Coordinates of C-alpha atoms in Angstrom, one line a residue:
Chain A
M1 CA -18.9 -29.1 -60.5
A2 CA -17.5 -27.0 -63.3
A3 CA -18.6 -27.7 -66.9
I4 CA -16.1 -25.1 -68.1
R5 CA -13.1 -23.8 -66.3
I6 CA -10.9 -21.1 -67.9
E7 CA -7.7 -19.6 -66.4
N8 CA -5.8 -16.7 -67.7
L9 CA -6.8 -17.2 -71.3
V10 CA -5.0 -15.1 -73.9
R11 CA -6.0 -15.2 -77.5
G12 CA -6.0 -12.7 -80.4
Y13 CA -5.9 -12.6 -84.1
G14 CA -2.4 -11.8 -85.5
R15 CA -1.1 -8.9 -83.4
I16 CA -4.4 -7.8 -82.0
E17 CA -5.0 -9.2 -78.6
V18 CA -8.7 -9.8 -77.9
L19 CA -8.7 -11.9 -74.7
K20 CA -6.2 -10.6 -72.2
G21 CA -5.9 -13.1 -69.4
L22 CA -9.5 -14.0 -68.9
S23 CA -10.7 -16.5 -66.2
M24 CA -14.2 -17.9 -65.8
T25 CA -16.0 -20.8 -64.3
V26 CA -19.3 -22.2 -65.5
D27 CA -21.1 -24.6 -63.3
D28 CA -22.6 -27.8 -64.7
G29 CA -26.3 -27.4 -65.2
S30 CA -26.4 -23.6 -64.8
I31 CA -27.1 -20.5 -66.9
Y32 CA -24.1 -18.2 -67.4
G33 CA -24.8 -14.8 -68.7
L34 CA -21.9 -13.3 -70.5
L35 CA -22.4 -9.5 -70.7
G36 CA -20.5 -6.8 -72.4
P37 CA -20.5 -4.4 -75.3
S38 CA -19.8 -5.6 -78.8
G39 CA -16.1 -5.9 -79.5
C40 CA -15.2 -6.9 -75.9
G41 CA -14.3 -10.5 -77.0
K42 CA -17.5 -12.5 -76.2
T43 CA -17.7 -14.2 -79.6
T44 CA -13.9 -14.9 -79.5
L45 CA -14.4 -16.5 -76.0
L46 CA -17.2 -18.7 -77.3
K47 CA -15.1 -19.8 -80.2
V48 CA -12.3 -20.8 -77.8
I49 CA -14.8 -22.8 -75.8
L50 CA -16.1 -24.5 -79.0
G51 CA -12.6 -25.5 -79.9
F52 CA -12.5 -23.3 -83.1
L53 CA -9.7 -21.2 -81.7
A54 CA -6.7 -22.6 -79.9
P55 CA -5.8 -20.7 -76.7
G56 CA -2.7 -18.5 -77.1
A57 CA -1.9 -19.0 -73.4
G58 CA -3.7 -20.1 -70.3
N59 CA -5.9 -23.2 -69.5
V60 CA -9.2 -24.1 -71.0
D61 CA -11.1 -27.1 -69.6
V62 CA -14.4 -28.1 -71.1
K63 CA -16.3 -31.1 -70.0
G64 CA -17.2 -33.5 -72.9
T65 CA -16.1 -33.8 -76.5
I66 CA -16.1 -30.4 -78.1
P67 CA -16.8 -29.7 -80.9
G68 CA -19.3 -32.6 -81.0
S69 CA -22.9 -33.7 -80.9
D70 CA -23.5 -32.6 -77.3
V71 CA -23.1 -28.9 -78.2
G72 CA -25.8 -26.6 -79.4
Y73 CA -24.4 -23.4 -80.9
A74 CA -26.3 -20.4 -82.2
P75 CA -23.7 -17.9 -83.7
Q76 CA -24.3 -14.2 -83.6
E77 CA -24.7 -14.1 -87.3
I78 CA -27.9 -15.8 -88.3
A79 CA -25.9 -18.5 -90.0
L80 CA -28.8 -20.3 -91.8
Y81 CA -29.1 -21.3 -95.4
G82 CA -31.5 -18.8 -96.9
D83 CA -32.7 -21.1 -99.7
L84 CA -33.9 -23.8 -97.3
S85 CA -37.2 -24.0 -95.5
I86 CA -37.5 -24.4 -91.7
A87 CA -38.2 -28.1 -92.1
E88 CA -35.2 -28.6 -94.4
T89 CA -33.0 -26.7 -92.0
L90 CA -34.0 -28.7 -89.0
R91 CA -33.7 -31.9 -91.0
F92 CA -30.2 -31.0 -92.0
H93 CA -29.0 -30.2 -88.5
G94 CA -30.9 -33.2 -87.1
R95 CA -29.1 -35.5 -89.5
L96 CA -25.7 -33.9 -88.6
H97 CA -26.4 -34.9 -85.0
G98 CA -27.5 -38.4 -85.9
M99 CA -31.2 -37.9 -85.1
T100 CA -33.8 -40.1 -86.7
S101 CA -36.6 -38.6 -88.9
D102 CA -39.1 -39.3 -86.1
Q103 CA -37.1 -37.5 -83.5
I104 CA -36.5 -34.5 -85.9
Q105 CA -40.3 -34.4 -86.6
Q106 CA -41.2 -34.4 -83.0
R107 CA -38.8 -31.7 -82.0
E108 CA -39.8 -29.6 -85.1
S109 CA -43.5 -29.5 -84.0
W110 CA -42.5 -28.5 -80.5
L111 CA -40.0 -25.9 -81.5
I112 CA -42.3 -24.3 -84.0
E113 CA -44.9 -23.9 -81.3
F114 CA -42.6 -22.9 -78.6
L115 CA -40.7 -20.2 -80.6
D116 CA -43.7 -19.1 -82.4
L117 CA -42.1 -19.9 -85.8
P118 CA -43.8 -19.5 -89.2
P119 CA -45.0 -22.7 -90.9
A120 CA -42.3 -25.3 -91.5
S121 CA -42.4 -25.0 -95.2
K122 CA -41.5 -21.3 -95.2
Q123 CA -38.2 -20.4 -96.8
I124 CA -35.8 -18.8 -94.4
G125 CA -34.6 -16.2 -96.9
K126 CA -38.1 -14.8 -97.0
M127 CA -38.4 -14.3 -93.2
S128 CA -37.9 -11.2 -91.0
G129 CA -34.7 -10.8 -89.0
G130 CA -36.5 -11.7 -85.7
E131 CA -38.0 -14.9 -87.3
K132 CA -34.6 -15.9 -88.6
R133 CA -33.0 -15.5 -85.1
R134 CA -35.7 -17.7 -83.6
V135 CA -35.0 -20.4 -86.2
S136 CA -31.3 -20.1 -85.4
L137 CA -32.2 -20.7 -81.7
A138 CA -34.4 -23.6 -82.8
V139 CA -31.4 -25.2 -84.5
A140 CA -29.3 -24.9 -81.4
L141 CA -32.1 -26.4 -79.2
L142 CA -33.0 -29.1 -81.7
H143 CA -31.0 -32.1 -80.4
E144 CA -31.3 -31.2 -76.7
P145 CA -27.5 -30.8 -76.2
G146 CA -25.8 -30.8 -72.8
L147 CA -24.0 -27.6 -73.5
L148 CA -25.7 -24.6 -75.2
L149 CA -23.7 -21.7 -76.5
L150 CA -26.1 -18.9 -77.5
D151 CA -24.5 -15.7 -79.0
E152 CA -27.0 -12.9 -78.7
P153 CA -30.1 -15.1 -79.2
T154 CA -32.7 -12.5 -78.1
V155 CA -31.9 -9.6 -80.5
G156 CA -35.1 -8.4 -82.1
V157 CA -37.3 -10.9 -80.2
D158 CA -40.4 -9.5 -78.5
P159 CA -40.3 -9.2 -74.7
E160 CA -43.0 -11.8 -74.1
L161 CA -41.1 -14.4 -76.2
R162 CA -37.8 -13.3 -74.6
A163 CA -39.2 -14.1 -71.2
R164 CA -40.5 -17.5 -72.5
I165 CA -37.0 -18.3 -73.9
W166 CA -35.4 -17.5 -70.5
D167 CA -38.0 -19.6 -68.7
H168 CA -37.2 -22.5 -71.0
L169 CA -33.4 -22.1 -70.5
E170 CA -34.1 -22.2 -66.7
T171 CA -36.1 -25.4 -67.1
I172 CA -33.5 -27.2 -69.1
S173 CA -30.6 -26.0 -66.9
Q174 CA -32.4 -27.5 -64.0
Q175 CA -32.5 -30.8 -66.0
G176 CA -28.7 -30.6 -66.3
T177 CA -28.0 -28.5 -69.4
T178 CA -25.3 -25.9 -69.2
V179 CA -26.1 -22.7 -70.9
I180 CA -23.8 -19.8 -71.8
I181 CA -25.7 -16.9 -73.2
T182 CA -24.3 -13.6 -74.4
T183 CA -26.4 -10.5 -74.6
H184 CA -26.2 -6.8 -74.4
Y185 CA -29.6 -6.4 -72.9
I186 CA -27.8 -6.6 -69.6
D187 CA -30.8 -6.7 -67.3
E188 CA -32.4 -9.8 -68.9
A189 CA -29.5 -11.7 -67.4
R190 CA -31.0 -11.4 -63.9
Q191 CA -32.3 -14.9 -64.4
A192 CA -28.9 -16.3 -65.0
N193 CA -27.2 -18.3 -62.1
R194 CA -24.0 -16.4 -62.7
V195 CA -23.0 -13.4 -64.8
G196 CA -19.7 -12.4 -66.2
L197 CA -19.3 -8.7 -66.9
M198 CA -16.8 -8.5 -69.7
R199 CA -14.9 -5.5 -70.9
D200 CA -11.9 -5.3 -73.1
G201 CA -10.9 -8.9 -73.0
V202 CA -11.2 -9.6 -69.3
L203 CA -14.1 -10.1 -66.8
L204 CA -14.6 -7.1 -64.5
A205 CA -16.8 -9.2 -62.2
E206 CA -18.1 -12.8 -62.1
D207 CA -20.8 -13.7 -59.6
S208 CA -24.5 -14.2 -59.2
P209 CA -26.5 -11.3 -60.5
L210 CA -27.7 -10.4 -57.0
A211 CA -24.2 -10.4 -55.6
V212 CA -22.9 -8.3 -58.4
M213 CA -25.6 -5.7 -57.8
E214 CA -25.0 -5.7 -54.1
S215 CA -21.3 -5.3 -54.3
Q216 CA -21.9 -2.1 -56.3
S217 CA -24.9 -1.1 -54.3
A218 CA -26.7 -0.8 -57.6
E219 CA -30.5 -1.2 -58.3
S220 CA -29.9 -3.0 -61.6
L221 CA -27.3 -5.0 -63.4
E222 CA -26.9 -2.2 -65.9
D223 CA -26.0 0.2 -63.1
A224 CA -23.7 -2.3 -61.5
F225 CA -21.9 -2.7 -64.8
L226 CA -21.6 1.1 -65.2
A227 CA -20.1 1.5 -61.7
L228 CA -17.6 -1.3 -62.4
C229 CA -16.6 0.4 -65.7
K230 CA -16.1 3.7 -64.0
R231 CA -13.9 2.2 -61.3
E232 CA -11.9 0.4 -64.0
V233 CA -11.3 3.7 -65.8
K234 CA -10.1 5.4 -62.6
A235 CA -7.7 2.7 -61.9
Chain B
M1 CA -15.7 -40.4 -91.0
N2 CA -19.4 -40.4 -90.5
G3 CA -21.7 -41.4 -93.3
G4 CA -24.8 -39.8 -91.8
R5 CA -23.1 -36.4 -91.7
I6 CA -21.8 -36.7 -95.2
Y7 CA -25.3 -37.6 -96.4
A8 CA -26.8 -34.7 -94.5
I9 CA -24.4 -32.3 -96.2
A10 CA -24.9 -33.8 -99.6
A11 CA -28.7 -33.7 -99.3
R12 CA -28.7 -30.1 -98.1
K13 CA -26.4 -29.0 -100.9
F14 CA -28.5 -30.8 -103.5
A15 CA -31.7 -29.3 -102.2
S16 CA -30.1 -25.8 -102.7
L17 CA -28.9 -26.7 -106.2
R18 CA -32.2 -28.1 -107.3
R19 CA -34.0 -25.0 -106.0
D20 CA -31.8 -22.6 -108.0
K21 CA -33.4 -23.4 -111.4
R22 CA -31.5 -20.7 -113.3
M23 CA -28.2 -21.8 -112.0
F24 CA -29.1 -25.4 -112.8
G25 CA -29.8 -24.5 -116.4
F26 CA -26.7 -22.4 -116.6
I27 CA -24.5 -25.2 -115.4
V28 CA -25.6 -27.5 -118.2
L29 CA -26.1 -24.9 -120.9
M30 CA -22.8 -23.2 -120.6
P31 CA -20.6 -26.3 -121.4
A32 CA -22.9 -27.0 -124.3
I33 CA -22.4 -23.6 -125.7
Q34 CA -18.6 -23.8 -125.1
I35 CA -18.2 -27.0 -126.9
L36 CA -20.4 -25.9 -129.8
L37 CA -18.3 -22.7 -130.2
F38 CA -15.1 -24.7 -130.2
G39 CA -16.4 -27.1 -132.8
W40 CA -17.5 -24.3 -135.1
A41 CA -14.6 -22.0 -134.6
I42 CA -11.5 -24.1 -134.5
G43 CA -10.1 -26.5 -137.0
G44 CA -12.2 -25.6 -140.0
T45 CA -10.6 -24.9 -143.4
P46 CA -10.5 -21.1 -144.3
A47 CA -12.9 -20.4 -147.1
D48 CA -13.3 -17.7 -149.8
L49 CA -9.7 -16.5 -149.8
N50 CA -9.1 -13.9 -152.5
V51 CA -6.2 -14.9 -154.8
V52 CA -5.0 -13.1 -157.9
V53 CA -3.7 -15.2 -160.8
V54 CA -1.3 -13.7 -163.4
D55 CA -1.4 -16.1 -166.3
E56 CA 1.7 -16.1 -168.6
G57 CA 2.1 -19.8 -168.8
P58 CA 1.5 -22.4 -171.6
A59 CA -2.2 -22.3 -172.4
E60 CA -3.0 -26.0 -171.9
R61 CA -1.2 -26.2 -168.5
S62 CA -2.6 -22.9 -167.3
A63 CA -6.1 -24.0 -168.1
I64 CA -5.8 -27.1 -165.9
I65 CA -4.2 -25.1 -163.0
L66 CA -6.8 -22.3 -163.3
G67 CA -9.6 -24.8 -163.5
H68 CA -8.4 -26.6 -160.4
L69 CA -8.0 -23.3 -158.4
E70 CA -11.4 -22.1 -159.4
G71 CA -12.9 -25.3 -158.4
S72 CA -11.7 -24.9 -154.8
D73 CA -14.1 -23.9 -152.1
S74 CA -11.2 -22.2 -150.3
L75 CA -10.3 -19.7 -153.0
I76 CA -11.9 -17.0 -155.0
I77 CA -9.8 -16.4 -158.1
T78 CA -9.4 -13.1 -159.9
T79 CA -7.2 -12.8 -163.0
E80 CA -4.9 -9.9 -163.7
S81 CA -2.5 -9.4 -166.7
N82 CA 0.0 -7.1 -165.0
L83 CA 2.2 -8.5 -162.3
S84 CA 2.9 -5.3 -160.4
A85 CA -0.8 -4.4 -160.5
A86 CA -1.5 -7.8 -159.0
I87 CA 1.1 -7.4 -156.3
E88 CA -0.5 -4.0 -155.5
M89 CA -3.8 -5.8 -155.0
V90 CA -2.1 -7.9 -152.3
E91 CA -0.6 -4.8 -150.8
D92 CA -4.0 -3.3 -150.5
G93 CA -5.0 -6.1 -148.2
E94 CA -7.9 -7.2 -150.5
H95 CA -6.1 -10.3 -151.7
W96 CA -3.9 -12.9 -149.9
A97 CA -1.6 -14.0 -152.8
V98 CA -0.5 -13.6 -156.4
V99 CA -0.1 -16.9 -158.2
H100 CA 2.2 -16.1 -161.2
L101 CA 2.0 -18.8 -163.9
M102 CA 5.4 -18.5 -165.7
A103 CA 6.1 -19.1 -169.3
D104 CA 8.4 -22.1 -168.5
G105 CA 5.5 -23.8 -166.7
T106 CA 6.8 -23.0 -163.2
I107 CA 4.9 -21.0 -160.7
E108 CA 6.0 -18.0 -158.6
M109 CA 4.1 -16.8 -155.6
H110 CA 3.9 -13.5 -153.9
L111 CA 2.2 -13.9 -150.5
D112 CA 0.6 -11.9 -147.7
N113 CA 2.3 -14.1 -145.1
S114 CA 0.6 -12.6 -142.1
N115 CA -1.6 -15.6 -141.4
Q116 CA 0.1 -19.0 -141.5
Q117 CA -3.1 -21.0 -141.7
V118 CA -4.3 -18.9 -144.7
T119 CA -0.9 -19.4 -146.4
N120 CA -1.0 -23.1 -145.8
T121 CA -4.4 -23.4 -147.3
I122 CA -3.5 -21.5 -150.4
L123 CA -0.2 -23.4 -150.8
L124 CA -2.0 -26.7 -150.5
E125 CA -4.4 -25.8 -153.3
V126 CA -1.6 -24.5 -155.5
R127 CA 0.4 -27.7 -155.0
D128 CA -2.6 -29.9 -155.8
A129 CA -3.2 -27.8 -159.0
M130 CA 0.4 -28.2 -160.1
Q131 CA 0.3 -31.9 -159.5
A132 CA -2.9 -32.2 -161.5
A133 CA -1.3 -30.2 -164.3
S134 CA 1.8 -32.4 -164.3
G135 CA -0.5 -35.4 -164.7
G136 CA 1.7 -37.4 -162.4
T137 CA 1.4 -38.5 -158.9
L138 CA 4.2 -38.6 -156.3
P139 CA 5.9 -42.0 -155.9
L140 CA 4.4 -42.1 -152.4
T141 CA 1.4 -44.2 -151.4
I142 CA -0.4 -43.8 -148.1
Q143 CA -2.0 -47.2 -147.2
D144 CA -5.0 -47.5 -144.9
P145 CA -3.8 -46.0 -141.6
V146 CA -3.2 -48.3 -138.6
Y147 CA -5.3 -45.8 -136.5
G148 CA -7.5 -43.0 -137.6
D149 CA -9.1 -41.9 -140.8
K150 CA -7.3 -41.9 -144.1
D151 CA -8.2 -38.2 -144.5
P152 CA -8.1 -36.9 -140.9
A153 CA -9.9 -33.7 -140.0
F154 CA -8.4 -31.4 -137.5
I155 CA -11.6 -31.6 -135.5
D156 CA -11.0 -35.3 -134.9
F157 CA -7.7 -34.4 -133.1
L158 CA -9.3 -31.5 -131.4
A159 CA -12.6 -32.9 -130.1
P160 CA -11.1 -35.2 -127.5
G161 CA -9.0 -32.3 -126.2
I162 CA -11.9 -29.9 -126.1
M163 CA -14.1 -32.4 -124.3
T164 CA -11.4 -32.7 -121.8
L165 CA -11.0 -29.0 -121.4
V166 CA -14.7 -28.2 -121.1
C167 CA -15.2 -31.0 -118.5
F168 CA -12.2 -29.7 -116.5
M169 CA -13.2 -26.1 -116.7
F170 CA -16.8 -26.4 -115.7
S171 CA -16.2 -28.9 -112.9
T172 CA -13.7 -26.6 -111.3
I173 CA -16.1 -23.7 -111.5
L174 CA -18.8 -25.9 -110.0
T175 CA -17.0 -26.3 -106.7
A176 CA -14.7 -23.3 -106.6
M177 CA -17.4 -21.2 -104.9
A178 CA -19.1 -24.0 -103.1
F179 CA -18.5 -22.9 -99.5
V180 CA -16.7 -19.7 -99.7
G181 CA -19.8 -18.0 -98.4
E182 CA -20.4 -20.6 -95.8
R183 CA -17.0 -20.1 -94.3
H184 CA -17.7 -16.5 -93.6
D185 CA -21.4 -16.3 -92.7
G186 CA -21.1 -18.7 -89.7
T187 CA -23.1 -21.6 -91.3
L188 CA -19.9 -23.7 -91.6
D189 CA -19.1 -23.0 -87.9
R190 CA -22.4 -24.4 -87.0
V191 CA -21.7 -27.5 -89.0
F192 CA -18.3 -27.9 -87.3
A193 CA -19.8 -27.3 -83.9
A194 CA -21.7 -30.6 -84.4
G195 CA -18.3 -32.3 -84.6
T196 CA -18.3 -32.6 -88.4
Q197 CA -14.8 -33.2 -89.9
P198 CA -13.6 -31.1 -92.9
T199 CA -13.3 -34.2 -95.0
E200 CA -16.9 -34.9 -94.4
V201 CA -17.8 -31.5 -95.6
L202 CA -15.7 -31.9 -98.7
I203 CA -17.0 -35.3 -99.6
G204 CA -20.6 -34.2 -99.0
H205 CA -20.2 -31.4 -101.5
L206 CA -18.5 -33.7 -104.0
A207 CA -21.4 -36.1 -103.8
A208 CA -24.0 -33.4 -104.3
F209 CA -22.2 -31.9 -107.3
T210 CA -21.8 -35.3 -108.9
A211 CA -25.4 -35.2 -110.0
I212 CA -24.6 -32.1 -112.0
L213 CA -21.3 -33.5 -113.2
V214 CA -23.0 -36.5 -114.7
G215 CA -25.3 -34.2 -116.6
Q216 CA -22.4 -32.0 -117.8
V217 CA -20.3 -34.8 -119.0
S218 CA -23.2 -36.4 -120.9
V219 CA -24.0 -33.1 -122.6
V220 CA -20.3 -32.5 -123.6
I221 CA -19.8 -36.0 -124.9
G222 CA -23.2 -36.0 -126.6
I223 CA -22.5 -32.8 -128.5
A224 CA -19.0 -33.7 -129.4
V225 CA -19.8 -37.2 -130.7
W226 CA -23.2 -36.7 -132.2
G227 CA -23.4 -33.0 -132.8
F228 CA -20.1 -32.9 -134.7
D229 CA -20.2 -36.5 -135.9
I230 CA -16.9 -37.4 -134.4
P231 CA -16.4 -41.2 -134.7
V232 CA -15.8 -43.1 -131.5
V233 CA -14.0 -46.3 -132.3
G234 CA -13.6 -47.5 -128.7
S235 CA -16.1 -47.8 -125.9
I236 CA -18.2 -44.7 -125.3
F237 CA -18.7 -45.9 -121.7
L238 CA -15.0 -45.8 -121.1
L239 CA -15.0 -42.3 -122.6
F240 CA -17.7 -41.3 -120.2
A241 CA -15.9 -42.9 -117.3
I242 CA -12.6 -41.0 -117.9
C243 CA -14.4 -37.7 -118.4
L244 CA -16.3 -38.3 -115.2
L245 CA -13.2 -39.0 -113.3
L246 CA -11.5 -35.9 -114.7
G247 CA -14.6 -34.0 -113.5
W248 CA -14.1 -35.3 -110.0
A249 CA -10.4 -34.4 -110.1
A250 CA -11.3 -30.9 -111.2
M251 CA -14.0 -30.6 -108.5
C252 CA -11.4 -31.5 -105.9
L253 CA -9.2 -28.7 -107.3
G254 CA -12.2 -26.4 -107.0
L255 CA -12.6 -27.4 -103.4
V256 CA -9.0 -26.3 -102.7
V257 CA -9.9 -22.9 -104.2
S258 CA -13.1 -22.9 -102.2
S259 CA -11.3 -23.6 -98.9
K260 CA -8.6 -21.0 -99.6
A261 CA -10.5 -18.0 -101.1
K262 CA -11.5 -15.1 -98.9
S263 CA -14.4 -14.1 -101.1
E264 CA -16.4 -15.5 -104.0
F265 CA -14.7 -12.8 -106.2
Q266 CA -11.3 -14.1 -105.1
A267 CA -12.4 -17.7 -105.8
M268 CA -13.2 -16.6 -109.4
Q269 CA -9.8 -14.9 -109.7
L270 CA -8.0 -18.0 -108.3
N271 CA -9.9 -20.2 -110.7
M272 CA -9.0 -18.2 -113.9
P273 CA -5.2 -18.7 -114.0
M274 CA -5.7 -22.5 -113.8
L275 CA -7.5 -22.7 -117.0
F276 CA -4.8 -21.4 -119.2
P277 CA -2.1 -24.0 -118.3
A278 CA -4.8 -26.7 -118.9
L279 CA -5.6 -25.2 -122.3
L280 CA -2.0 -24.7 -123.5
L281 CA 0.0 -27.5 -121.9
S282 CA -2.3 -30.4 -122.2
G283 CA -1.9 -31.1 -125.9
I284 CA -5.4 -29.8 -126.5
L285 CA -4.6 -27.3 -129.2
W286 CA -1.1 -28.4 -130.1
P287 CA 0.7 -31.7 -129.5
V288 CA 2.5 -32.1 -126.2
Q289 CA 5.4 -33.4 -128.2
A290 CA 6.0 -29.8 -129.4
L291 CA 6.5 -28.4 -125.9
P292 CA 10.0 -27.5 -124.9
G293 CA 11.6 -30.2 -122.8
W294 CA 11.5 -28.4 -119.5
L295 CA 7.7 -27.9 -119.8
Q296 CA 7.1 -31.6 -120.5
P297 CA 7.0 -32.6 -116.8
V298 CA 4.6 -29.8 -116.1
A299 CA 2.3 -31.0 -118.8
W300 CA 2.3 -34.5 -117.5
A301 CA 1.5 -33.3 -114.0
L302 CA -1.8 -32.0 -115.3
P303 CA -4.7 -34.5 -115.3
T304 CA -6.0 -32.9 -118.5
T305 CA -2.9 -34.0 -120.5
W306 CA -3.5 -37.6 -119.5
T307 CA -7.2 -37.4 -120.1
A308 CA -7.0 -35.7 -123.5
E309 CA -4.5 -38.4 -124.6
A310 CA -6.7 -41.2 -123.3
C311 CA -9.8 -39.7 -124.9
R312 CA -7.9 -39.6 -128.2
S313 CA -6.8 -43.2 -127.8
I314 CA -10.3 -44.3 -127.0
M315 CA -12.0 -42.3 -129.7
I316 CA -9.6 -42.7 -132.6
R317 CA -7.4 -45.7 -131.8
G318 CA -10.2 -47.7 -130.1
W319 CA -8.1 -48.6 -127.2
G320 CA -9.5 -50.1 -124.0
L321 CA -8.6 -50.0 -120.4
E322 CA -5.8 -52.6 -120.9
A323 CA -3.8 -50.0 -122.9
E324 CA -1.3 -48.1 -120.8
G325 CA -2.3 -44.7 -122.1
V326 CA -5.8 -45.3 -120.9
W327 CA -5.3 -46.9 -117.5
M328 CA -2.6 -44.4 -116.7
A329 CA -5.1 -41.6 -117.3
F330 CA -7.4 -43.2 -114.7
L331 CA -4.6 -43.5 -112.3
A332 CA -3.3 -39.9 -112.9
N333 CA -6.8 -38.5 -112.3
A334 CA -7.3 -40.5 -109.2
I335 CA -3.9 -39.4 -107.8
F336 CA -4.6 -35.8 -108.6
A337 CA -8.0 -35.9 -107.0
G338 CA -6.5 -37.5 -103.9
I339 CA -3.8 -34.9 -103.5
M340 CA -6.3 -32.0 -104.0
L341 CA -8.7 -33.5 -101.5
L342 CA -5.9 -33.8 -99.0
I343 CA -4.8 -30.2 -99.5
A344 CA -8.4 -29.0 -99.2
S345 CA -9.0 -30.9 -96.0
R346 CA -5.8 -29.4 -94.6
T347 CA -6.8 -25.9 -95.6
L348 CA -10.4 -26.2 -94.3
K349 CA -9.6 -26.3 -90.6
V350 CA -12.0 -26.5 -87.7
R351 CA -9.5 -25.1 -85.3
S352 CA -7.1 -22.2 -85.9

């Protein structure tokens, strides 16, 4: 069953067209890796899915009430209040989602350990870029939403933790959470159930990572993407 | 509308405000300084004005007039026997006026009329002196006034207006930049992703800033009333209430700015031009009745006009909520706040 189905989506800002007839399908309870260079329209696509941007043309079907409490969103910008501590940040977002203090407390302890965060009392403005990004991810995971939209969550995160994050995403997707994750570390998306290779406002390919690599007889996703780009340029 | 989300936003904003100690002090200190400056700078009587007297009048009469002029705090008297020399002293810019006491008992004046308030002050003193010399009083008696002081000071008229202006000004500034940054750094997107409505964001911010507003209004009223010893005939609670309501109306206006501005710098720029109409059209410095007819409706569309008038009625006339001028002010502020809140919630969109 599809959690998100998009057909021929067109959307831009003013005269600039960013999404140029994009179609994608995200299965319920799966991880979807949205790959592509910056400026290709990934963030715009996420904003359409979130309901922040109305489609210019085409169909967008998203399961559930969006925006709403069943969404966890980690924007590409860190998007945290620098003057708050980790605890205050989690309390704020927990309250927005109607969580009780106990629930927030429990998730806080777990997230701090899982994401290797500094102590809860530490002010976000005083953290490193990587730490901030992990807090941003913690905020998205906090209320255990059914749909997770993660825009470049692994930038500046060390490989060991990156692997742990992917493992966690796999676990929760098996429990029914739908995850869309954008990244430009293309090969980390091998763990995704499906990847969409995006370039210049459309998907060049959409399939399981293995199928994409096989279709291009490539050794890695990165190489497959490169082959697809070359073919696109020729055409 | 969801109370939990509003509370979350208010609590978060308040935590930020409390943390920023310098800002917190600034927010309370600035209105205090403003109102002190207004009180000291505007409405006082000019002092130590240099005036030349050329005395050619009857000795007895001149003595009384000179005595009166020299006794005035406003004037510093120099005498000069030659009229043209005296006029030259005014031409030099060292003196404001020549008071020429004529042989027939009349007075001729030669004025540097470049500053109306200075001229008025000098003329008033000269008139008083003449009246003293004539020994008579005008056939005009001013009984105890129905409202106000028998000898009203300009500051009594000015103080309610200035209180209004300072409350308005600083409340607008308070919210004008409230979430300009948040709109652009992604934090507000995150809040919206949770299903939060724009109105909830706006009300949450209003609630957090109300704590500061209460402090500001208290400081402003405190300084005006006790610092400058302005009598309050009516209820001081009512005065506090109307100033607080104006503060809310102004914060709602600030929220409109905050939801429109592209940057904090732009928010400042949008904020500035709103202060002048409030200052000039609200009967704060000069009575609204003196405005040209076509500007009258504009003046009464401003919440500050109603509030200044209501403050004056409460402070000087001692009117209560039952008086039209007072309850209309409450109504006008509430309507203004409502309209601004509506505009802000339409501007601050989740979806575009």
